[in-house]
mmCIF file of C-alpha atoms in Angstrom:
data_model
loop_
_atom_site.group_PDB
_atom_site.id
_atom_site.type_symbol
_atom_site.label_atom_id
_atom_site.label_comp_id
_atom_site.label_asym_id
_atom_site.label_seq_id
_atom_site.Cartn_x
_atom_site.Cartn_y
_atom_site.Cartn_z
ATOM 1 C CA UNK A 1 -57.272 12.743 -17.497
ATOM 2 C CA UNK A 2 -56.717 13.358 -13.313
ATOM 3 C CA UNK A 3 -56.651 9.736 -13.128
ATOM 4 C CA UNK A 4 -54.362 9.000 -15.919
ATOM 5 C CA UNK A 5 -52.203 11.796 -14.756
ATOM 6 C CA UNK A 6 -52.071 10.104 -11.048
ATOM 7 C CA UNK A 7 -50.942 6.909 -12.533
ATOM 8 C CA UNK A 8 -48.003 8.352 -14.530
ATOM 9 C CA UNK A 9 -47.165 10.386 -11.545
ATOM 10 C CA UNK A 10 -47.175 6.995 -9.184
ATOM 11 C CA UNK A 11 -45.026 4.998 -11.993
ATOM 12 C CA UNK A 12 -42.506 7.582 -12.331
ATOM 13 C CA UNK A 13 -42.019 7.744 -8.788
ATOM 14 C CA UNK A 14 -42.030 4.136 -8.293
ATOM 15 C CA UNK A 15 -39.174 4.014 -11.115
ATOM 16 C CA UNK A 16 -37.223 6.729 -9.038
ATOM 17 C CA UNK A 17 -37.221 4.678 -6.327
ATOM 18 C CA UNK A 18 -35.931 1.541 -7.600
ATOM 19 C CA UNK A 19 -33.114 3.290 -8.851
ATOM 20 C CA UNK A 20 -30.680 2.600 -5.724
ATOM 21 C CA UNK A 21 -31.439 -0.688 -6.308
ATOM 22 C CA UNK A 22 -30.848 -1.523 -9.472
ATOM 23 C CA UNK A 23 -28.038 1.025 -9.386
ATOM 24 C CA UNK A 24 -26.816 -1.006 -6.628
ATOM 25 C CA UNK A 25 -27.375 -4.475 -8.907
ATOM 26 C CA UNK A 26 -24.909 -2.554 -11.941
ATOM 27 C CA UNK A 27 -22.274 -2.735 -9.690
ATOM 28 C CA UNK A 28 -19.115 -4.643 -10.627
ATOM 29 C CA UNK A 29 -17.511 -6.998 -7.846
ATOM 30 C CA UNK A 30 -14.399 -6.831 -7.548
ATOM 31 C CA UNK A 31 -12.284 -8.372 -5.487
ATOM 32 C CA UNK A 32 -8.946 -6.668 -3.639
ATOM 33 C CA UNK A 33 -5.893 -8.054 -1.590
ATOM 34 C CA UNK A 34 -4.844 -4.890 0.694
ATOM 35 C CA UNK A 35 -1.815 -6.957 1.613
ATOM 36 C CA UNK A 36 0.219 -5.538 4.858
ATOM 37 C CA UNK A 37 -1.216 -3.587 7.124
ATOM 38 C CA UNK A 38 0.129 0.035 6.668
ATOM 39 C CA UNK A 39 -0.331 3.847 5.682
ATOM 40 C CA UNK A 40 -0.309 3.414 2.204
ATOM 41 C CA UNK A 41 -3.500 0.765 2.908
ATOM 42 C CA UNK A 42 -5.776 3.820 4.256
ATOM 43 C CA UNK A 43 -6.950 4.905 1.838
ATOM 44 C CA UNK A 44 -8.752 2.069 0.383
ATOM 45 C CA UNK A 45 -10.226 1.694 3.513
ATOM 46 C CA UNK A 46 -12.211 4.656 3.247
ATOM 47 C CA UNK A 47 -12.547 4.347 -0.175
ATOM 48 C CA UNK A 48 -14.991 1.475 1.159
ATOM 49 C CA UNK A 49 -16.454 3.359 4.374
ATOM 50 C CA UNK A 50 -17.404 6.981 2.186
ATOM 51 C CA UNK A 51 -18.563 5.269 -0.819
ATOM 52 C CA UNK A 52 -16.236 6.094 -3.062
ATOM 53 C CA UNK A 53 -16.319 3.102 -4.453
ATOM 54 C CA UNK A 54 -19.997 2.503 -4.905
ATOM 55 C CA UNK A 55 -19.864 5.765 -6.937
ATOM 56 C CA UNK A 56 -17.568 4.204 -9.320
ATOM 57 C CA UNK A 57 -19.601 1.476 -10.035
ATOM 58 C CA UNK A 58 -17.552 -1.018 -7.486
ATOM 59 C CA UNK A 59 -18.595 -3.539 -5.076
ATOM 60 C CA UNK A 60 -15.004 -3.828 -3.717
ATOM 61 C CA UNK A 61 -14.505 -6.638 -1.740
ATOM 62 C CA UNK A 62 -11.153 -6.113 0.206
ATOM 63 C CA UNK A 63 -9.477 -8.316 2.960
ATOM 64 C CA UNK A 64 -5.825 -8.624 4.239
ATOM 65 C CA UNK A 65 -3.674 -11.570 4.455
ATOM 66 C CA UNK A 66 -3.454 -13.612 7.902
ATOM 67 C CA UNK A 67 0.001 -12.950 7.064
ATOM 68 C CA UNK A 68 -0.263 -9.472 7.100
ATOM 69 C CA UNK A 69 -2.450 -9.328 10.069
ATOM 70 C CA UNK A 70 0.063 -11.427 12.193
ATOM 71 C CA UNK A 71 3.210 -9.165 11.428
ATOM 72 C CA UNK A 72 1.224 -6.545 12.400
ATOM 73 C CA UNK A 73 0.298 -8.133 15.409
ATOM 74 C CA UNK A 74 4.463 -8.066 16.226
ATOM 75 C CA UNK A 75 3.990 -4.635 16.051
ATOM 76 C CA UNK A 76 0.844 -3.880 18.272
ATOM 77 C CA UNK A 77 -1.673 -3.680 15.576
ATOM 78 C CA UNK A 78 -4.540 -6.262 15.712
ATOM 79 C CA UNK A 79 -6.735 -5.965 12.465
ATOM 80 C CA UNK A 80 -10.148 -7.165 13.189
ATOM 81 C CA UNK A 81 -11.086 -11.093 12.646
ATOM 82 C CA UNK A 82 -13.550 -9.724 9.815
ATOM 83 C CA UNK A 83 -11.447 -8.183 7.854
ATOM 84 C CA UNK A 84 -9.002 -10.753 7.224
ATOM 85 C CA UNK A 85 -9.057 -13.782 4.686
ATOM 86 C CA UNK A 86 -6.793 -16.580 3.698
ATOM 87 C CA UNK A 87 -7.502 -16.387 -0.087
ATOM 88 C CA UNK A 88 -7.479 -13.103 -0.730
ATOM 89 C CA UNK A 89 -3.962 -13.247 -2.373
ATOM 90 C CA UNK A 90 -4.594 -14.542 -5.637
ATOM 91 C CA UNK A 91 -7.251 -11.484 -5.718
ATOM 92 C CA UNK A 92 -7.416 -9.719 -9.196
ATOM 93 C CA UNK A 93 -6.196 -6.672 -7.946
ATOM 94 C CA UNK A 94 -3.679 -6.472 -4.931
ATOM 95 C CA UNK A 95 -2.331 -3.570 -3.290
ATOM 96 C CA UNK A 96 1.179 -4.118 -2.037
ATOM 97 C CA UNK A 97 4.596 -3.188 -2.802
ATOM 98 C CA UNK A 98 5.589 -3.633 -6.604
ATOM 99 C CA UNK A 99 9.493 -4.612 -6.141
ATOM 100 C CA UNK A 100 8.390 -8.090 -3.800
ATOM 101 C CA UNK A 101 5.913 -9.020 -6.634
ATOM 102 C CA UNK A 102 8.730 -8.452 -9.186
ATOM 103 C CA UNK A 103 11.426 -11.069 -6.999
ATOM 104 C CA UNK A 104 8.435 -13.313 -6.358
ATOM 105 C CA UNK A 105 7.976 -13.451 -10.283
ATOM 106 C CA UNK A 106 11.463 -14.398 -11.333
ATOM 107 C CA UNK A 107 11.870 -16.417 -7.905
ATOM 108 C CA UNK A 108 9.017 -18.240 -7.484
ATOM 109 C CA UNK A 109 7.212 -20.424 -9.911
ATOM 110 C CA UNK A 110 4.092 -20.336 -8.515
ATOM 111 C CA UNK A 111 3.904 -16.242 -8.626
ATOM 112 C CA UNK A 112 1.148 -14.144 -10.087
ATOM 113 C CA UNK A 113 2.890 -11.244 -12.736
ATOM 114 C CA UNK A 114 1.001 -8.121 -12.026
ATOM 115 C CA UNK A 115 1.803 -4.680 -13.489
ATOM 116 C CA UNK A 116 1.374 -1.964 -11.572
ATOM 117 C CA UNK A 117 -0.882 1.049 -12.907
ATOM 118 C CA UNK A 118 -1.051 3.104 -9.452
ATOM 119 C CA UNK A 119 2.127 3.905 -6.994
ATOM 120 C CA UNK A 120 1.939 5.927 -4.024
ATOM 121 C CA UNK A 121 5.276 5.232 -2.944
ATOM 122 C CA UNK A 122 7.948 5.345 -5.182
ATOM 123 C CA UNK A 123 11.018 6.047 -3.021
ATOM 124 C CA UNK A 124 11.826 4.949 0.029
ATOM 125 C CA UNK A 125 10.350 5.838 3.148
ATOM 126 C CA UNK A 126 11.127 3.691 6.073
ATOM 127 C CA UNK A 127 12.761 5.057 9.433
ATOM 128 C CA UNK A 128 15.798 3.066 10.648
ATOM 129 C CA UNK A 129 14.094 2.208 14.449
ATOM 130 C CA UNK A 130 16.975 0.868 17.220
ATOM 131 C CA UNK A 131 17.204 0.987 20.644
ATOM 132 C CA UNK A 132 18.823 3.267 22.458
ATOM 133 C CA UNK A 133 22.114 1.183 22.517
ATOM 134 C CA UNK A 134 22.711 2.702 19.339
ATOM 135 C CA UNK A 135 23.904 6.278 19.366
ATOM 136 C CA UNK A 136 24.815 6.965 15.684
ATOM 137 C CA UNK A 137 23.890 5.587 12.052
ATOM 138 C CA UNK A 138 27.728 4.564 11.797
ATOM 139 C CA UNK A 139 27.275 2.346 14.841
ATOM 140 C CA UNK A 140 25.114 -0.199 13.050
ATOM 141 C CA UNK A 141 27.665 -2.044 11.242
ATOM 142 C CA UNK A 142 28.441 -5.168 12.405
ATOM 143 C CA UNK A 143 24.492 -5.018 13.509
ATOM 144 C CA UNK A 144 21.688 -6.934 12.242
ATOM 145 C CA UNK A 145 19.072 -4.815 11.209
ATOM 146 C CA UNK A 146 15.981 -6.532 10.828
ATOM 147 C CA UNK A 147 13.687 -6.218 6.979
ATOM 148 C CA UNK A 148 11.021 -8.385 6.085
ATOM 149 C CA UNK A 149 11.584 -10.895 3.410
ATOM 150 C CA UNK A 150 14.110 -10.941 0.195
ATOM 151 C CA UNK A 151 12.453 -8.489 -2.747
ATOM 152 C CA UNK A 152 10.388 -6.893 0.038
ATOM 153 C CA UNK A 153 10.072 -2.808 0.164
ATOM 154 C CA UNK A 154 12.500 -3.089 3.426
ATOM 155 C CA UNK A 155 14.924 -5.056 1.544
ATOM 156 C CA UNK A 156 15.470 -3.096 -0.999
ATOM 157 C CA UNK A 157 15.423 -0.107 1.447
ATOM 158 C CA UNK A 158 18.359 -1.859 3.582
ATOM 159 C CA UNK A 159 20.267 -2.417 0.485
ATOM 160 C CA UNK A 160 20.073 1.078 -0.412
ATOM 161 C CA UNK A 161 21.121 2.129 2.907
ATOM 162 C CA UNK A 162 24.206 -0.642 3.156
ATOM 163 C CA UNK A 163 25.651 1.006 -0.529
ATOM 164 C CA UNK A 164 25.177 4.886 1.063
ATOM 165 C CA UNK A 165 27.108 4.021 3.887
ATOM 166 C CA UNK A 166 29.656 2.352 1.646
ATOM 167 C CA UNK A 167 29.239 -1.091 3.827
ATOM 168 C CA UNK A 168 29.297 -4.759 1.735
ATOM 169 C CA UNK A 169 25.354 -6.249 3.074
ATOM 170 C CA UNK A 170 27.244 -9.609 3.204
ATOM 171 C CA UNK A 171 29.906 -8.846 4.992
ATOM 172 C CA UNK A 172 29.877 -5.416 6.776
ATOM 173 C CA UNK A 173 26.227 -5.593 8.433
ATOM 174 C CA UNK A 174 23.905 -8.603 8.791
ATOM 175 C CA UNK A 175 20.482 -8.081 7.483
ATOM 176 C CA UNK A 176 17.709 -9.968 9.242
ATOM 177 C CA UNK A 177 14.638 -11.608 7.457
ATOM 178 C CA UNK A 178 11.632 -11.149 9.444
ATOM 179 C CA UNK A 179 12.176 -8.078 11.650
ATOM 180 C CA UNK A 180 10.673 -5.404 10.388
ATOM 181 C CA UNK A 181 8.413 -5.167 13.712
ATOM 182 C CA UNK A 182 8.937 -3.790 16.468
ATOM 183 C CA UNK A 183 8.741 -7.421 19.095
ATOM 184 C CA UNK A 184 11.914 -8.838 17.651
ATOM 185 C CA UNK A 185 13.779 -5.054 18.532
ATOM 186 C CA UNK A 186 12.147 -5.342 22.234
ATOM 187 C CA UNK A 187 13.393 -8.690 22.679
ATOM 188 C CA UNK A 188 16.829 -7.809 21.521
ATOM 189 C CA UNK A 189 16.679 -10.506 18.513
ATOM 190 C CA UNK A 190 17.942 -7.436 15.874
ATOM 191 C CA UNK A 191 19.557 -3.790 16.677
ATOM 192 C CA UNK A 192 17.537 -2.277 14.612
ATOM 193 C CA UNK A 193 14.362 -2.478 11.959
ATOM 194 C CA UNK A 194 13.153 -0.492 9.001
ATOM 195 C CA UNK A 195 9.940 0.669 9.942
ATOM 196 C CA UNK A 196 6.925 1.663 7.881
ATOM 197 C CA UNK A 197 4.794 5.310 9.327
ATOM 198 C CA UNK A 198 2.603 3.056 11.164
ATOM 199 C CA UNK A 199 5.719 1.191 13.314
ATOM 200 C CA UNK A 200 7.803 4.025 13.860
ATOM 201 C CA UNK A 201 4.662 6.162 14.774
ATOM 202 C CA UNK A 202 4.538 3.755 17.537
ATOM 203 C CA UNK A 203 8.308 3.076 18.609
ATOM 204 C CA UNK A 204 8.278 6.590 20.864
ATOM 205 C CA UNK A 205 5.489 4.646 23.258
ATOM 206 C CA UNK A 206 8.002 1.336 23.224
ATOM 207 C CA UNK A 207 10.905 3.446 24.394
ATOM 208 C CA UNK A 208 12.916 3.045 20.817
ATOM 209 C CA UNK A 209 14.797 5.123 19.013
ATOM 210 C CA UNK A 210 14.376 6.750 16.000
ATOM 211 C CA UNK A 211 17.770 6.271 14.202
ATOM 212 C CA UNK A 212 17.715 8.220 10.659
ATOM 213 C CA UNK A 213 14.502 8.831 8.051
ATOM 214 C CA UNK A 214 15.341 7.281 5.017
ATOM 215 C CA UNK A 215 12.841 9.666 3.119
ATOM 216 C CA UNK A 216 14.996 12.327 2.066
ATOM 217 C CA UNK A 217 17.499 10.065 0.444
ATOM 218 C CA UNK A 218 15.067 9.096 -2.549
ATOM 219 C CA UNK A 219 15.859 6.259 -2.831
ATOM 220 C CA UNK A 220 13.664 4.510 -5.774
ATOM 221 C CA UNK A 221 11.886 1.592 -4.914
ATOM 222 C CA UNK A 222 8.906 -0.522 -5.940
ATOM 223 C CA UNK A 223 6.665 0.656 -3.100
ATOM 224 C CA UNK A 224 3.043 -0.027 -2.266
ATOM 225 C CA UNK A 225 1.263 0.235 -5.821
ATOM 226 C CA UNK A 226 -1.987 -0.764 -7.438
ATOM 227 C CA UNK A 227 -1.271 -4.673 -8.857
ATOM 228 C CA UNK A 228 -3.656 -6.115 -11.327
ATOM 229 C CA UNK A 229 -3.105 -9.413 -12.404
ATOM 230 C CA UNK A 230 -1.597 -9.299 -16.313
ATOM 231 C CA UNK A 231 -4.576 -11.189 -17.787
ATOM 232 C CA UNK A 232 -7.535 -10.350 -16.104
ATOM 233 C CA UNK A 233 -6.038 -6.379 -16.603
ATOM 234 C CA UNK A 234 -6.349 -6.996 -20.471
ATOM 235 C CA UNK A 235 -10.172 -8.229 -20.270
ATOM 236 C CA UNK A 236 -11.103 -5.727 -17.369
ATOM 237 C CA UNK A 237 -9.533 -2.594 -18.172
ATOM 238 C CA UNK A 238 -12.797 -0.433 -17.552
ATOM 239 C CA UNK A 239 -12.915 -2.269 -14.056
ATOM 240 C CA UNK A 240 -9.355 -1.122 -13.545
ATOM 241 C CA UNK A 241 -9.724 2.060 -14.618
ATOM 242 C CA UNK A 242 -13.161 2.677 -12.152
ATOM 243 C CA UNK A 243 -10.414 1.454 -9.669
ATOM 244 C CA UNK A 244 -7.938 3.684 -10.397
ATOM 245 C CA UNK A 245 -9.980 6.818 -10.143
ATOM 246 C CA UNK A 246 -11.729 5.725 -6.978
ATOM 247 C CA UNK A 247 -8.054 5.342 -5.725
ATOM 248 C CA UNK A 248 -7.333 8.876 -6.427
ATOM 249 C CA UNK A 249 -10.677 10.160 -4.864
ATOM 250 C CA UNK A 250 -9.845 8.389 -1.759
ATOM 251 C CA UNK A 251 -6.668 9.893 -1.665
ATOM 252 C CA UNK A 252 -7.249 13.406 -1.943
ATOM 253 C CA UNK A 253 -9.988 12.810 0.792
ATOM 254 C CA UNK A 254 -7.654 11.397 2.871
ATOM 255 C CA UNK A 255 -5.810 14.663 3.132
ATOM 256 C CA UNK A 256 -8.714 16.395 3.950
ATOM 257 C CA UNK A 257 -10.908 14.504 6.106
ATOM 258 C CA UNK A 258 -8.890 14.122 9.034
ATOM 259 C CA UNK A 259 -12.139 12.495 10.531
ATOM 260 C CA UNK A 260 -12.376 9.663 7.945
ATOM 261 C CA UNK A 261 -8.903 8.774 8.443
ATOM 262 C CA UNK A 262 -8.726 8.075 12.225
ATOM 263 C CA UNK A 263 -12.238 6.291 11.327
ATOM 264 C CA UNK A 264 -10.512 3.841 9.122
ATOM 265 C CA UNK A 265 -7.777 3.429 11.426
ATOM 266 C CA UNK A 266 -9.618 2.496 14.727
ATOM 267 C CA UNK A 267 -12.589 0.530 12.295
ATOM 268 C CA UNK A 268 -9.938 -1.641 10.066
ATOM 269 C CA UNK A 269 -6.584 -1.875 12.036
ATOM 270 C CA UNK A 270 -7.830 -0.762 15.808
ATOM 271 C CA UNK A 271 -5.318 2.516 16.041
ATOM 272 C CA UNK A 272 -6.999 4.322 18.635
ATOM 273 C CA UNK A 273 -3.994 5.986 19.873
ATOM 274 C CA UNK A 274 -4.263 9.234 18.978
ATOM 275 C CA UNK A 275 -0.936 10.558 19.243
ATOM 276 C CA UNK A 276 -0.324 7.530 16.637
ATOM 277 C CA UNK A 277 -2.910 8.558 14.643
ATOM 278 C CA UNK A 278 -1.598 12.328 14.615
ATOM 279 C CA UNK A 279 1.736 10.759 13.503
ATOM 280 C CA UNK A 280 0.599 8.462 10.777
ATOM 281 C CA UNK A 281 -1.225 11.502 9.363
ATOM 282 C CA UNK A 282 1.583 13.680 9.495
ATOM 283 C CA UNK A 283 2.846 11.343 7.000
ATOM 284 C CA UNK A 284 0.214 11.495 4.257
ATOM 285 C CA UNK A 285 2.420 14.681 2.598
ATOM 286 C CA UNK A 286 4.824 12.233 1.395
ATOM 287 C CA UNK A 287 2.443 10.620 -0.529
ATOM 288 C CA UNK A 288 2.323 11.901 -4.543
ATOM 289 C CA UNK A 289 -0.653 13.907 -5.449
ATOM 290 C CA UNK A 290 -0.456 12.260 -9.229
ATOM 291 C CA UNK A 291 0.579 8.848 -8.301
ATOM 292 C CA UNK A 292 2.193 7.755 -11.664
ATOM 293 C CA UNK A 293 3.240 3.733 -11.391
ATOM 294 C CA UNK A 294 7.378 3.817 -10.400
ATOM 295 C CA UNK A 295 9.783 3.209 -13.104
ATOM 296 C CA UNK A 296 12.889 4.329 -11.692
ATOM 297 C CA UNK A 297 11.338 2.266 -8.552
ATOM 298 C CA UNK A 298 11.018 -0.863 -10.642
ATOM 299 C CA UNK A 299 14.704 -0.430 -12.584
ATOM 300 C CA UNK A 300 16.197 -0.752 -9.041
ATOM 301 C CA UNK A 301 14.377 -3.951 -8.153
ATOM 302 C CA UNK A 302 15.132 -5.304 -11.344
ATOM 303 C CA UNK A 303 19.293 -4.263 -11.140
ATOM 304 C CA UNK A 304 19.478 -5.316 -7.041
ATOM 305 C CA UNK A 305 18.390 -8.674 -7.471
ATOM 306 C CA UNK A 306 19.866 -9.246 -10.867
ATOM 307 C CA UNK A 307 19.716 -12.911 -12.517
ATOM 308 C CA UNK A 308 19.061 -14.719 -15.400
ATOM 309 C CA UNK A 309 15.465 -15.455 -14.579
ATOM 310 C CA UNK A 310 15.327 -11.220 -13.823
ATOM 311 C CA UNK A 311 16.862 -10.549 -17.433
ATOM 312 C CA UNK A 312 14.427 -12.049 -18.834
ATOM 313 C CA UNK A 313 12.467 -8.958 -17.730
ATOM 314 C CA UNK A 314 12.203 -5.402 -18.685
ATOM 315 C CA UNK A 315 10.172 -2.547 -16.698
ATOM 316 C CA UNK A 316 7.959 -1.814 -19.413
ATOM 317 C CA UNK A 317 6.854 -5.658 -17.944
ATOM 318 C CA UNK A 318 5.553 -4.586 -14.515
ATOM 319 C CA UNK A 319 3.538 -1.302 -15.295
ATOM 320 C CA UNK A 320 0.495 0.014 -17.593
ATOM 321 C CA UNK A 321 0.498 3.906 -16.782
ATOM 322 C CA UNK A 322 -2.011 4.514 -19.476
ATOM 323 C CA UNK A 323 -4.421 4.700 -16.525
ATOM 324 C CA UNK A 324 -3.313 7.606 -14.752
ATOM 325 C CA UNK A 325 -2.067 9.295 -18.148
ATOM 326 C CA UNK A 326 -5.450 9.859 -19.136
ATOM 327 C CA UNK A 327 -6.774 10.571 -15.599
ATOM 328 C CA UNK A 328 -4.200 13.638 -15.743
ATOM 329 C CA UNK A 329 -4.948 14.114 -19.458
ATOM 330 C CA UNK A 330 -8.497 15.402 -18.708
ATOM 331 C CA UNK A 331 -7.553 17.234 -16.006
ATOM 332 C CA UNK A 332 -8.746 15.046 -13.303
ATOM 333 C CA UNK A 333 -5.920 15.168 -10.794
ATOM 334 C CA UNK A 334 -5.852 18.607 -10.706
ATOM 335 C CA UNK A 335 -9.037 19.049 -10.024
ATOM 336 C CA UNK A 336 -8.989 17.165 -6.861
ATOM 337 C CA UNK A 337 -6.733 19.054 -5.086
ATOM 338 C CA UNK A 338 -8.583 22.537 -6.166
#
């Protein structure tokens, strides 16, 4: 009996410690486009670095665009050669702003229609960055103020600003494609940019002004969001939902590890500044503790760049919130911030 006791007591051990491994075999790959280089991109970076993701049953495998990783450049960001990939974009899920998928769709035939099912930003919140030239908000028109590309997040942003300040964008201020970095304001190419937290966290250093927040205007836009690709979202919807909550998880640790964010900032994007990391931080309070997908966000893109190809679309075309409904239906939001 001793002996046949010692044998069941060596197998059951041996079972308990194959179980990281073949927990670790269970795991679903999934692959992610973290698109530009940004706050709203931190916390899937430590969703990677803490785990969170292994603990949902993920083997997240996320990259960002050379794209991305050369406008970032123009600001003073290098992102590591590692971490960047050429064909990353035509990832099943992406994480990027949800109004420049929606132009891209009815604009490009060669698009991918995502839906957004996670939005953690919603309304606009880009800084209006200048030099000093500029003393007041009313002394941009006539300007060029520098965005990134049509349907993009600082698009829409500059279009919201041009009809608050009553000004015609064709005629009363000239918007500039490919200048929402900080290089093209040094060099005097634009008079001012739309900046995201991470470029106007680091204007001050550059000697640049910060002109007006755009935050407490609310104005709705389709903001950096959660994008899974239409099809593979109706096959993969326990994948996306795995996703989803790991998402969450990483963002309520974000505003409590203070540690784990300059981490991911210095590992993935090489921030080691750390009066720009204090300032990027200082940001995360804007971000939406139950980060619902945007309607009102995706209305807007849909009525600013109105078209025939765009009315062929509704809203209810470009987000699943079913997601995040039942995440908050069990309680689950709430009890991350407890």
């Amino acid at each position: 009996m001793r002996i046949w006791a010692r044998f069941i007591a060596a197998a059951a051990l041996s079972w308990f410690c194959l179980q990281p491994a073949a927990a670790a075999e269970r795991l679903v790959v999934l692959e992610v486009a973290l698109g530009d280089v940004s706050l709203n991109k931190v916390p899937f970076l430590m969703a990677a670095d803490t785990g969170i993701y292994a603990r949902n049953g993920l083997d997240v495998r996320q990259f960002i665009t050379p794209g991305a990783a050369a406008d970032a450049r123009e600001s003073g960001v290098t992102v590591p050669a590692q971490f960047v990939r050429s064909d990353i974009g035509s990832a099943p899920i992406s994480v990027g702003g949800a109004s420049p998928m929606i132009y891209r769709v009815a604009n490009d035939a060669q698009s991918l229609h995502r839906v957004a099912i996670l939005t953690t930003e919603g309304t606009v919140r880009n800084t209006i960055i200048t030099s000093n030239a500029i003393a007041r908000v009313e002394d941009l028109k006539g300007k060029r103020l520098g965005y990134s590309v049509p349907g993009a997040v600082t698009h829409v942003a500059a279009l919201h600003f041009a009809k608050h300040m009553g000004w015609d964008p064709a005629r009363d201020i000239s918007l500039i494609g490919n200048g929402n970095s900080l290089n093209p304001l040094k060099e005097g190419r634009i008079d001012g940019a739309l900046g995201s937290a991470m470029t106007f966290s680091m204007a001050p250093e550059m000697n640049l002004k910060l002109l007006i927040d755009l935050t407490p205007f609310n104005f709705p836009v389709g903001g950096s969001s959660v994008l899974a690709e239409r099809n593979w979202l109706r096959m993969n919807r326990d994948t996306a939902a795995r996703f989803v909550r790991a998402t969450n998880e990483a963002l309520a640790l974000m505003r409590r590890d203070r540690a784990a964010f300059n981490a991911a900032l210095t590992k993935w994007f090489n921030v080691r500044d750390p009066v720009v990391q204090q300032r990027m931080y200082a940001e995360i309070d804007e971000i939406p503790r139950k980060p619902f997908p945007t309607v009102e966000g995706i209305r807007a893109t849909l009525a600013f760049y109105d078209s025939p190809e765009m009315r062929k679309y509704k809203a209810e075309d470009f987000y699943d919130s079913s997601f995040m409904t039942e995440l908050d239906r069990r309680g689950f939001l709430d009890q991350l911030y407890r």
